[in-house]
Coordinates of C-alpha atoms in Angstrom, one line a residue:
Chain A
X216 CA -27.0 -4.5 4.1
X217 CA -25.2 -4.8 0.9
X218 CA -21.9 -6.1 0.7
X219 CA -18.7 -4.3 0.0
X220 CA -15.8 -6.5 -0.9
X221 CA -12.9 -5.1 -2.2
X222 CA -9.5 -6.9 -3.6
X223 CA -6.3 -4.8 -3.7
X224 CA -4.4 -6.5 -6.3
X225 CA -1.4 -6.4 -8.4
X226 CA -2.0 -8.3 -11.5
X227 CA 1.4 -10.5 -11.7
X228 CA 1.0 -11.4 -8.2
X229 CA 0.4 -15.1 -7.6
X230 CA -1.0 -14.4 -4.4
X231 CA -3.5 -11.6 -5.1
X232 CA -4.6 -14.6 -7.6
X233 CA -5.5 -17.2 -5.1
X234 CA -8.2 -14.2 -3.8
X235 CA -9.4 -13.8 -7.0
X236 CA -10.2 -17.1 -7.4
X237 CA -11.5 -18.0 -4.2
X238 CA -14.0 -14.9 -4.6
X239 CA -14.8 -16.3 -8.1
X240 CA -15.4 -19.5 -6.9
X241 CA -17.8 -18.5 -4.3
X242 CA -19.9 -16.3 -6.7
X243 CA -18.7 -13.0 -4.8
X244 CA -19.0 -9.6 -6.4
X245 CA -16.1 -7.5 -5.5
X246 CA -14.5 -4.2 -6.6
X247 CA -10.7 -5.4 -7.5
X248 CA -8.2 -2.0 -7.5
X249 CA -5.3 -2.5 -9.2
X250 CA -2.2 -1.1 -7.1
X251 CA 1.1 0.4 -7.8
X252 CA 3.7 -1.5 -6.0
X253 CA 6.2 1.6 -6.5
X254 CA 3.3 3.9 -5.2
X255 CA 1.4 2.2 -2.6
X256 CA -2.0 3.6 -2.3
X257 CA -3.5 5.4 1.5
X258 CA -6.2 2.6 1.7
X259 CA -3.4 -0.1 1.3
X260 CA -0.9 1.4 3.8
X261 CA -3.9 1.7 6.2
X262 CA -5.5 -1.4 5.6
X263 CA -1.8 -3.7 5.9
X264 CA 0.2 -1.5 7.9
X265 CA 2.2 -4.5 9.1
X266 CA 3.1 -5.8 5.9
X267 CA 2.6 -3.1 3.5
X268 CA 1.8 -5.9 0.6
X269 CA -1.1 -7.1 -1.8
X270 CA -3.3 -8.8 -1.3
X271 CA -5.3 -7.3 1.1
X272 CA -9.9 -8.2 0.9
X273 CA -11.6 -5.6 2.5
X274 CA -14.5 -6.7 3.5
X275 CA -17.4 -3.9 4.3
X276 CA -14.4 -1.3 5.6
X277 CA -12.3 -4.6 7.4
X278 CA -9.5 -5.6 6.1
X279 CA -7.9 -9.1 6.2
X280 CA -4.2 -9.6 5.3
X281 CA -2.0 -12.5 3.9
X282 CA -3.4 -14.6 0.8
X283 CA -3.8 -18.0 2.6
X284 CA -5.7 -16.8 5.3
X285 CA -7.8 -14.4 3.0
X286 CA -8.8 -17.8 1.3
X287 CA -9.8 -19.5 4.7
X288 CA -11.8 -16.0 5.6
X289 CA -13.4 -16.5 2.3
X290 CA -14.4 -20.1 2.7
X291 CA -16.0 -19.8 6.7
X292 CA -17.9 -16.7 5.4
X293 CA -19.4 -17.4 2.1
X294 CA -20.2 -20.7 2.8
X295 CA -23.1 -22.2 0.4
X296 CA -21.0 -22.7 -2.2
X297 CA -17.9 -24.7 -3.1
X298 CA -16.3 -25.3 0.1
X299 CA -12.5 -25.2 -0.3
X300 CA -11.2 -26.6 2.5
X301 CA -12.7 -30.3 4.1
X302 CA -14.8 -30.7 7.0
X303 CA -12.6 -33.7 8.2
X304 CA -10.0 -31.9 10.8
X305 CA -7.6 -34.4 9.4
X306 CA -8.3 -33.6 5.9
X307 CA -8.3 -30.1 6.6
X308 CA -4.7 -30.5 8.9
X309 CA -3.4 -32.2 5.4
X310 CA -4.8 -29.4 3.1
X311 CA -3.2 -26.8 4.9
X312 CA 0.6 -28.4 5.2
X313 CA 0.6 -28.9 1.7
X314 CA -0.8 -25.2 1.3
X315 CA 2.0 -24.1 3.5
X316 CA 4.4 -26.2 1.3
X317 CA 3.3 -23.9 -1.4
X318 CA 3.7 -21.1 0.5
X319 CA 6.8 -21.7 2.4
X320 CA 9.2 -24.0 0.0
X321 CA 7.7 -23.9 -3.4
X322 CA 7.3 -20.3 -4.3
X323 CA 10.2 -19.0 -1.9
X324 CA 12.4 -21.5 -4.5
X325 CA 10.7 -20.5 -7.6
X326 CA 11.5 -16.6 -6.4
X327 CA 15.3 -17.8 -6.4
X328 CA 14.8 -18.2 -10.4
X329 CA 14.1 -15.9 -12.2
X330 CA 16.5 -13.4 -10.7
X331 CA 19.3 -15.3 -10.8
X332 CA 22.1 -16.6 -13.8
X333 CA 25.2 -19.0 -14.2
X334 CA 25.7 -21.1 -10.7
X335 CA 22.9 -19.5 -8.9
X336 CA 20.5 -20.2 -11.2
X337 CA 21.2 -23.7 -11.7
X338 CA 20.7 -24.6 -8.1
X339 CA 17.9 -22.5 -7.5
X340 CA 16.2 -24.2 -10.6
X341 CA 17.4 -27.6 -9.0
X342 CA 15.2 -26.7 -6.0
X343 CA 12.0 -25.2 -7.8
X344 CA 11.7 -28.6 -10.1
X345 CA 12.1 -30.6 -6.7
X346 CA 9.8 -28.5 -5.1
X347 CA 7.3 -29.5 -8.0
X348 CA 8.5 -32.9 -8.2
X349 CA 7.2 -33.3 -4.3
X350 CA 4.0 -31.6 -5.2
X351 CA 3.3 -34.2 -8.4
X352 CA 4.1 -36.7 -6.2
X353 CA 1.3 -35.7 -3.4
X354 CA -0.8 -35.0 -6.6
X355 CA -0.6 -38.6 -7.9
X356 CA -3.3 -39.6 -10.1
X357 CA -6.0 -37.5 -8.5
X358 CA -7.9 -34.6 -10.4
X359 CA -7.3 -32.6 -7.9
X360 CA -4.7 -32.1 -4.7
X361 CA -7.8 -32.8 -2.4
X362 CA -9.5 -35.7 -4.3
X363 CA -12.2 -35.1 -6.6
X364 CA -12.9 -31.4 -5.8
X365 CA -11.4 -28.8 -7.0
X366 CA -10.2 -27.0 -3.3
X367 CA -7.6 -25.4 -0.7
X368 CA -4.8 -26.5 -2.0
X369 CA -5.1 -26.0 -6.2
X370 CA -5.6 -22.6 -5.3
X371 CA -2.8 -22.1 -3.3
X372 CA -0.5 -23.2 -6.0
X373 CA -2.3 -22.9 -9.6
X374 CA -1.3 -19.4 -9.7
X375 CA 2.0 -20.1 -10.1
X376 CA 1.2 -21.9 -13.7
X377 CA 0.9 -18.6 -14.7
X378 CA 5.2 -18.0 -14.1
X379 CA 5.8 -21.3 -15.9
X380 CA 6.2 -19.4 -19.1
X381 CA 8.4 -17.0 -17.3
X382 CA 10.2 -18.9 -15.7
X383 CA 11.3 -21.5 -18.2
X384 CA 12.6 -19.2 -20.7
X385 CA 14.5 -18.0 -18.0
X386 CA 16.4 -21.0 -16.6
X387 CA 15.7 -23.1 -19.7
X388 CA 14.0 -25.9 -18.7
X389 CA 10.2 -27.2 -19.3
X390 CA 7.8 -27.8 -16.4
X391 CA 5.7 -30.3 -18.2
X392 CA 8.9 -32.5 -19.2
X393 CA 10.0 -32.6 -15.2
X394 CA 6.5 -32.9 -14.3
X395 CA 3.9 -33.8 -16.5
X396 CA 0.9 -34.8 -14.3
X397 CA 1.3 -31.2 -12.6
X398 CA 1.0 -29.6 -16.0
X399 CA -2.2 -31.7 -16.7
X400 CA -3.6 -30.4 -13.7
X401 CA -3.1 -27.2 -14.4
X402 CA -4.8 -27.3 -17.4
X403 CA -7.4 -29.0 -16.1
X404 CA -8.0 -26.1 -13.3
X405 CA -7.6 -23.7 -15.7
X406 CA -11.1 -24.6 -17.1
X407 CA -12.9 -23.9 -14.2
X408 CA -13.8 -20.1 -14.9
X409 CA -12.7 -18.5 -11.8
X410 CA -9.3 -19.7 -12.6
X411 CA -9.4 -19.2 -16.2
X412 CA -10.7 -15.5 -14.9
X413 CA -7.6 -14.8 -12.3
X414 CA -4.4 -15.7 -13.5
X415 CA -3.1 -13.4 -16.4
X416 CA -1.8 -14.8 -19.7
X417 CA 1.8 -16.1 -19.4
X418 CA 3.0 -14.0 -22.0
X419 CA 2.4 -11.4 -20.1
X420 CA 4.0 -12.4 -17.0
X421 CA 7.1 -13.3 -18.6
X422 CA 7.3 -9.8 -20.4
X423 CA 6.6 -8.0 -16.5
X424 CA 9.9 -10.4 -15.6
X425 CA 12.1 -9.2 -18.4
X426 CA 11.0 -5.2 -17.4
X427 CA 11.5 -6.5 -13.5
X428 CA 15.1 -7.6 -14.8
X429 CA 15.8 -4.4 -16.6
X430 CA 15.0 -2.5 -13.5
X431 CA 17.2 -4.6 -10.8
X432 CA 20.1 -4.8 -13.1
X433 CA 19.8 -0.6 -13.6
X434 CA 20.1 -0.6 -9.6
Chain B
X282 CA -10.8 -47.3 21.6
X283 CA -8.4 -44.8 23.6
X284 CA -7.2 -42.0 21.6
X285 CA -3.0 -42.7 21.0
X286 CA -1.8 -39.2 20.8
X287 CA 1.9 -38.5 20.3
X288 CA 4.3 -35.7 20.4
X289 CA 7.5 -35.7 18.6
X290 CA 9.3 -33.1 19.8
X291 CA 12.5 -31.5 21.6
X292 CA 12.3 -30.2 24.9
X293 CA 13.6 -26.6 23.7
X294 CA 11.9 -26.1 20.8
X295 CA 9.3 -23.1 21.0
X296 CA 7.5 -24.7 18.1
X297 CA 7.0 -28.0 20.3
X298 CA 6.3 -26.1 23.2
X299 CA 2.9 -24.3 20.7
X300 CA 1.5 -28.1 20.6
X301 CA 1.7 -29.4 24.4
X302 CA 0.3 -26.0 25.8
X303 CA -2.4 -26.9 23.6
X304 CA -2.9 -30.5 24.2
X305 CA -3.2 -29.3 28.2
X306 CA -5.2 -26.3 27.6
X307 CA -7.9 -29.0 25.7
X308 CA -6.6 -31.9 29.0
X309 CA -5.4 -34.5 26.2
X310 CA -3.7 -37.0 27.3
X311 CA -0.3 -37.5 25.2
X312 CA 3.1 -39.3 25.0
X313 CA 6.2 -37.2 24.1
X314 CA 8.9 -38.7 22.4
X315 CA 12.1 -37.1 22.2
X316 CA 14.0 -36.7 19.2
X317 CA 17.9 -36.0 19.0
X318 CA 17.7 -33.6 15.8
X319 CA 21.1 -34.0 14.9
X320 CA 20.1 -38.2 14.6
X321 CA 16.5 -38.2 13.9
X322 CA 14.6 -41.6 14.1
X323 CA 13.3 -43.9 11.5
X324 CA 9.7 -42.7 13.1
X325 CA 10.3 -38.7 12.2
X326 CA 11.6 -39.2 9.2
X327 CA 8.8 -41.9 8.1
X328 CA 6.2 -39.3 9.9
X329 CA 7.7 -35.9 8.3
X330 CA 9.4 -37.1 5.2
X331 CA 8.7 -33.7 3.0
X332 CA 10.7 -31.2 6.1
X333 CA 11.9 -34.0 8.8
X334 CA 11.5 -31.8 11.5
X335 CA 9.6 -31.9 14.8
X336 CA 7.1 -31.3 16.1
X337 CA 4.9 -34.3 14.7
X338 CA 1.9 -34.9 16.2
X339 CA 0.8 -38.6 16.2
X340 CA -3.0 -38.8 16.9
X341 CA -3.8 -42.8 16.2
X342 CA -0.8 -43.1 14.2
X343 CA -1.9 -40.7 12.0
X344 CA 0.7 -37.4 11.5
X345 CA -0.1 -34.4 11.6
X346 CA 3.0 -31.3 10.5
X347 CA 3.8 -28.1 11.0
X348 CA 3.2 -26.3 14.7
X349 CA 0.3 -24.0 13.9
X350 CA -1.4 -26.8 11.5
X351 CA -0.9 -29.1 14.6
X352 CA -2.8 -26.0 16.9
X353 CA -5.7 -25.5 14.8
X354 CA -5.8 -29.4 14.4
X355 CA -5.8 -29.8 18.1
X356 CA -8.6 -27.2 18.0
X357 CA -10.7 -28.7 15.7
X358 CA -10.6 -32.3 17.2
X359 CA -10.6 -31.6 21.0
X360 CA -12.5 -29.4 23.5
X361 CA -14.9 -27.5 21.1
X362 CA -16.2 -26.0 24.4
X363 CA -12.7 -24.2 25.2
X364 CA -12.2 -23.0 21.8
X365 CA -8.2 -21.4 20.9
X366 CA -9.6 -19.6 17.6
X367 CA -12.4 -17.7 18.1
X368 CA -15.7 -18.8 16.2
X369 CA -16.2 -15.3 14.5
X370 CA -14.8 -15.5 10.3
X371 CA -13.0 -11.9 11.0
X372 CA -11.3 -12.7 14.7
X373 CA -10.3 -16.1 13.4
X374 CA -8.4 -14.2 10.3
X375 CA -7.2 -11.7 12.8
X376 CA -5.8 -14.6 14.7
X377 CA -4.3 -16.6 12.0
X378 CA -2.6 -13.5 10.5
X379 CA -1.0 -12.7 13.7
X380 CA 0.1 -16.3 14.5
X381 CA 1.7 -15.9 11.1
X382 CA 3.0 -12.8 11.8
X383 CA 4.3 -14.3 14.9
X384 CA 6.3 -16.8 12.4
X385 CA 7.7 -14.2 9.7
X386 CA 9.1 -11.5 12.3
X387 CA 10.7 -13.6 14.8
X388 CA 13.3 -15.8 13.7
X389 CA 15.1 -17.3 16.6
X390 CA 17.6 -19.1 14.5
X391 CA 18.9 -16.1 12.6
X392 CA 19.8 -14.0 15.7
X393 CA 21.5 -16.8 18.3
X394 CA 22.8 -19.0 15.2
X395 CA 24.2 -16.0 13.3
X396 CA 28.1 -16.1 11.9
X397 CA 29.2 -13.1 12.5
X398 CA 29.0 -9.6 14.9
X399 CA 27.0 -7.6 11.6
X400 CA 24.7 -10.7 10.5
X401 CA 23.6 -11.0 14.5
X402 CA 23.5 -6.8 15.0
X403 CA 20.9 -7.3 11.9
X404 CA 18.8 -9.9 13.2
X405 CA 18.7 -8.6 16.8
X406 CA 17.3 -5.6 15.4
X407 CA 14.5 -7.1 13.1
X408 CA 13.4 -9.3 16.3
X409 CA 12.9 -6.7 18.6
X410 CA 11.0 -4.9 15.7
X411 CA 9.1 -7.9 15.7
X412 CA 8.4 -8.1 19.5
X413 CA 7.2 -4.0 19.1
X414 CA 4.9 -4.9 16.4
X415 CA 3.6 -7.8 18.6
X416 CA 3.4 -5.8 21.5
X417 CA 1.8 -3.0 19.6
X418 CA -1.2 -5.6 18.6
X419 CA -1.7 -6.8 22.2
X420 CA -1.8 -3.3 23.4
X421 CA -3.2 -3.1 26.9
X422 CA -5.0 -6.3 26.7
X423 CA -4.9 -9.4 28.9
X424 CA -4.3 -12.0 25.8
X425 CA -4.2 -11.0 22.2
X426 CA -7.5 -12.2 21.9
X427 CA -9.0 -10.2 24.6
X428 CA -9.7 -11.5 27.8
X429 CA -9.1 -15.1 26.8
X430 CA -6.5 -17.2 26.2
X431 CA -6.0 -18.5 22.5
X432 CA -3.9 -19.1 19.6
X433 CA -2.0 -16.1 19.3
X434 CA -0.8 -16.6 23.0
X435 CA -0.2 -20.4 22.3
X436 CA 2.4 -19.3 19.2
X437 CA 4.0 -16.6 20.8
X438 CA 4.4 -17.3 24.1
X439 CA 7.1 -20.5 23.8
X440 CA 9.5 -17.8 22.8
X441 CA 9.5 -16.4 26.6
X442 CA 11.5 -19.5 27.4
X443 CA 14.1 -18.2 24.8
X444 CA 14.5 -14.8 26.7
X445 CA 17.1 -15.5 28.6
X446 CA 19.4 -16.9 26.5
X447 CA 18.6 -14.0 23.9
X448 CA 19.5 -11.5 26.6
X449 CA 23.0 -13.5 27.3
X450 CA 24.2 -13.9 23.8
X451 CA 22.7 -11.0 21.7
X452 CA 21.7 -8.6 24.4
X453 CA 18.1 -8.4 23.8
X454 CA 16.6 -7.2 27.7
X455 CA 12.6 -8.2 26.3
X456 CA 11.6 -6.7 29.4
X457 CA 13.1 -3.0 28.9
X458 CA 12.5 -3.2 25.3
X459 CA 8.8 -4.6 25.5
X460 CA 7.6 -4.1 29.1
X461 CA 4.0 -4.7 28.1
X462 CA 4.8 -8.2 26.4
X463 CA 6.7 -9.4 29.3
X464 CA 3.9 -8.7 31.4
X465 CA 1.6 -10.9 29.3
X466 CA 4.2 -13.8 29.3
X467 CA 3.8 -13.6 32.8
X468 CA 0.4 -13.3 33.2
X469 CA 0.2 -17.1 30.4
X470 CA 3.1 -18.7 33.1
X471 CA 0.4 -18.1 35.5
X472 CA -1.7 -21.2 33.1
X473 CA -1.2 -25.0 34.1
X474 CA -0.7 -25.6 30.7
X475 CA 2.1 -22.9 30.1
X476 CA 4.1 -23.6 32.8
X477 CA 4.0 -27.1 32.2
X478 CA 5.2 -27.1 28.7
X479 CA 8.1 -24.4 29.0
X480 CA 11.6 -25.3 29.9
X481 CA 13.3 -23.0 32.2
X482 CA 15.1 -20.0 30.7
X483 CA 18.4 -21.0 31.9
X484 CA 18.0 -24.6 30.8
X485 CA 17.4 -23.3 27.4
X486 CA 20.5 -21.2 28.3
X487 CA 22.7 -24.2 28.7
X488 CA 21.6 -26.3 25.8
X489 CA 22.1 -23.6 23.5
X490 CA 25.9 -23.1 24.6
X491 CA 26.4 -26.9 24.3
X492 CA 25.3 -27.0 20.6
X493 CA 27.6 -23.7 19.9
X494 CA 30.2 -25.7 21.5
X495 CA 29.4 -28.9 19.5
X496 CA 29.5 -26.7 16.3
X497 CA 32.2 -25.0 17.1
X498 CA 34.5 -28.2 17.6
X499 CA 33.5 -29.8 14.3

């Protein structure tokens, strides 16, 4: 039977990204629809009724929800190639704290950013760079989160390097001067095609912010 | 060399309460240790340095963070003959995302922690939307995996020992609001491992009016 995989995605969406590149990295076709956030299509209502939100993989007609556990989906059922997560259950137990670090502190605190100004803004930006700060710091010198592979965790939170632009021209500060060995590893994912493939340019991100500000500052 | 496996934990936390059912359900043997959150030891914060929170799960001095990490963990490493996630790619997303789901709709903290009359009349009503949703999934199943016990029911079901004191300060009667879902947490008291790891409602009671007191006095 042939397979039907299908990503409903919403370009600037970090999380819709780690799909993308999970899918890329295991050398899956898939269909990727392009929703409107403001207009949320019948299939996605029906296929994330819970949460209502991209991104959702439908796999032939079944749909699985949330990004991080799309990406674990993804990695027990196309499993030739490129393993994302460890076989160690300690390795894997360490991949997926620092995937829910990500999840939980990093990109909750980098949300606090670009919205923001004056006081507000300062602290939240105060929280973001710490929130990288911890991350380098787990990074170290490694290529990669998990070693020498490229995995789990880098796809959990190279997404975001596509906000950097964004968000620095919106609080005024530089990621690679706080965190220089993040930056290098960003770059250094973003030659691996399936990256290079998912995340949008950063020019464009931080024009979709501006037009995101317009529109909450109209309300 | 004997597995060393030990819980950090406090005895009315629901997130605690997620990694002993599932050290009994896979008959580990384990040390808890617990912590006073409001003085935390030199071992927690040396174990859990990036949130400094229990539970910690020590398995040969190695830590492990985060209750659901420390569930699927437990999974992995013990008892692959009584598994908590199913083997199936699809069930074990289906089970994840409702553990996680389990996580972003019920926030305990919000509604018996809140400031003030509004802030609480908010958060009562988002957690019993939560519990429908919940109960909506289980529908007129034995477990929310079917007819077996498993992850889903291991991170829900510490927040039955929570129902009392939710019905004593915010008014929440789970059982009129969610008949179906008490009958579940019933039916996973009825397990060894369940009834060994939850505290009784009106302990949970008690302790909570103590810290409100404590806070309240500072």
């Amino acid at each position: 039977m042939a397979e039907e995989v299908i990503l409903l995605d919403f370009w600037p969406s970090p999380f819709a990204m780690r799909v993308g590149i999970a899918l890329r990295e295991k050398g899956v076709e898939f269909d990727l629809r392009e929703e409107d956030l403001s207009n949320k299509s019948p299939l996605l209502l029906k296929m994330n009724p819970v949460h209502k939100k991209v991104p959702v993989l439908v796999h032939n007609g079944k749909p699985v929800c949330e990004s991080l556990v799309i990406v674990e989906y993804i990695d027990e059922t196309w499993v030739r190639r490129c393993p994302l997560l460890p076989s160690d259950p300690y390795e894997r137990a360490c991949a997926r704290f620092w995937a829910d670090y990500v999840e939980t502190k990093t990109y909750s605190a980098a949300r606090k950013v670009w919205p923001s100004t004056g006081e507000a803004q300062e602290v939240a930006k105060k929280e973001f760079i710490e929130c990288l700060k911890v991350l380098e710091g787990e990074l170290g010198d490694k290529a990669y989160f998990g070693g020498e592979r490229f995995g789990y965790v880098d796809v959990s939170l190279v997404p975001l390097y596509s906000w950097f632009y964004a968000l620095e021209a919106s609080a005024n500060f530089s990621v690679a001067e706080e965190c220089p060995k993040l930056v290098a590893w960003a770059k250094r994912c973003m030659q691996r095609e399936s990256v290079a493939k998912s995340l949008p340019d950063q020019y464009k991100v931080y024009e979709y912010m501006l037009e995101l500000k317009k529109k909450i500052r109209a309300q | 060399m004997a597995a060393e496996v030990i819980l950090l934990e406090s005895w009315s936390c629901p997130f605690a309460m997620r990694a002993k059912i599932a050290l009994r359900e896979k008959g580990v043997d384990f040390d808890v240790r617990e912590e006073d959150t409001t003085n935390k030891s030199p071992l927690l914060l040396e174990t859990n340095p990036v949130h400094k929170k229990i539970p910690v799960l020590l398995h040969n001095g190695k830590p492990v963070c985060e209750s659901l990490i420390i569930v699927q963990y437990i999974d992995d490493t013990w008892g692959r003959e009584s598994p908590l996630l199913p083997s199936d790619p699809y069930e074990r997303a289906r089970a994840r995302f409702w553990g996680d789901c389990v996580d972003k709709k019920l926030s305990l903290g919000r509604v018996v922690w809140a400031s003030t009359g509004a802030a609480q009349d908010a958060a009562k009503e988002e957690f019993i939307e939560g519990l429908k949703v919940l109960e909506g999934e289980l529908g007129d199943k034995a477990y929310f995996g079917g007819d077996r016990f498993g992850y889903v029911d291991v991170s829900l079901i510490p927040f039955y020992s929570w129902f009392y004191t939710l019905e004593k300060l915010a008014n929440i009667k789970v059982g009129k609001e969610c008949p179906k879902l008490e009958g579940w947490a019933k039916r996973c008291m009825q397990r060894e491992s369940v009834a060994k790891s939850l505290p009784d409602q009106p302990k949970v009671y008690d302790r909570v009016l103590e810290r409100k007191k404590k806070l309240q006095g500072r």
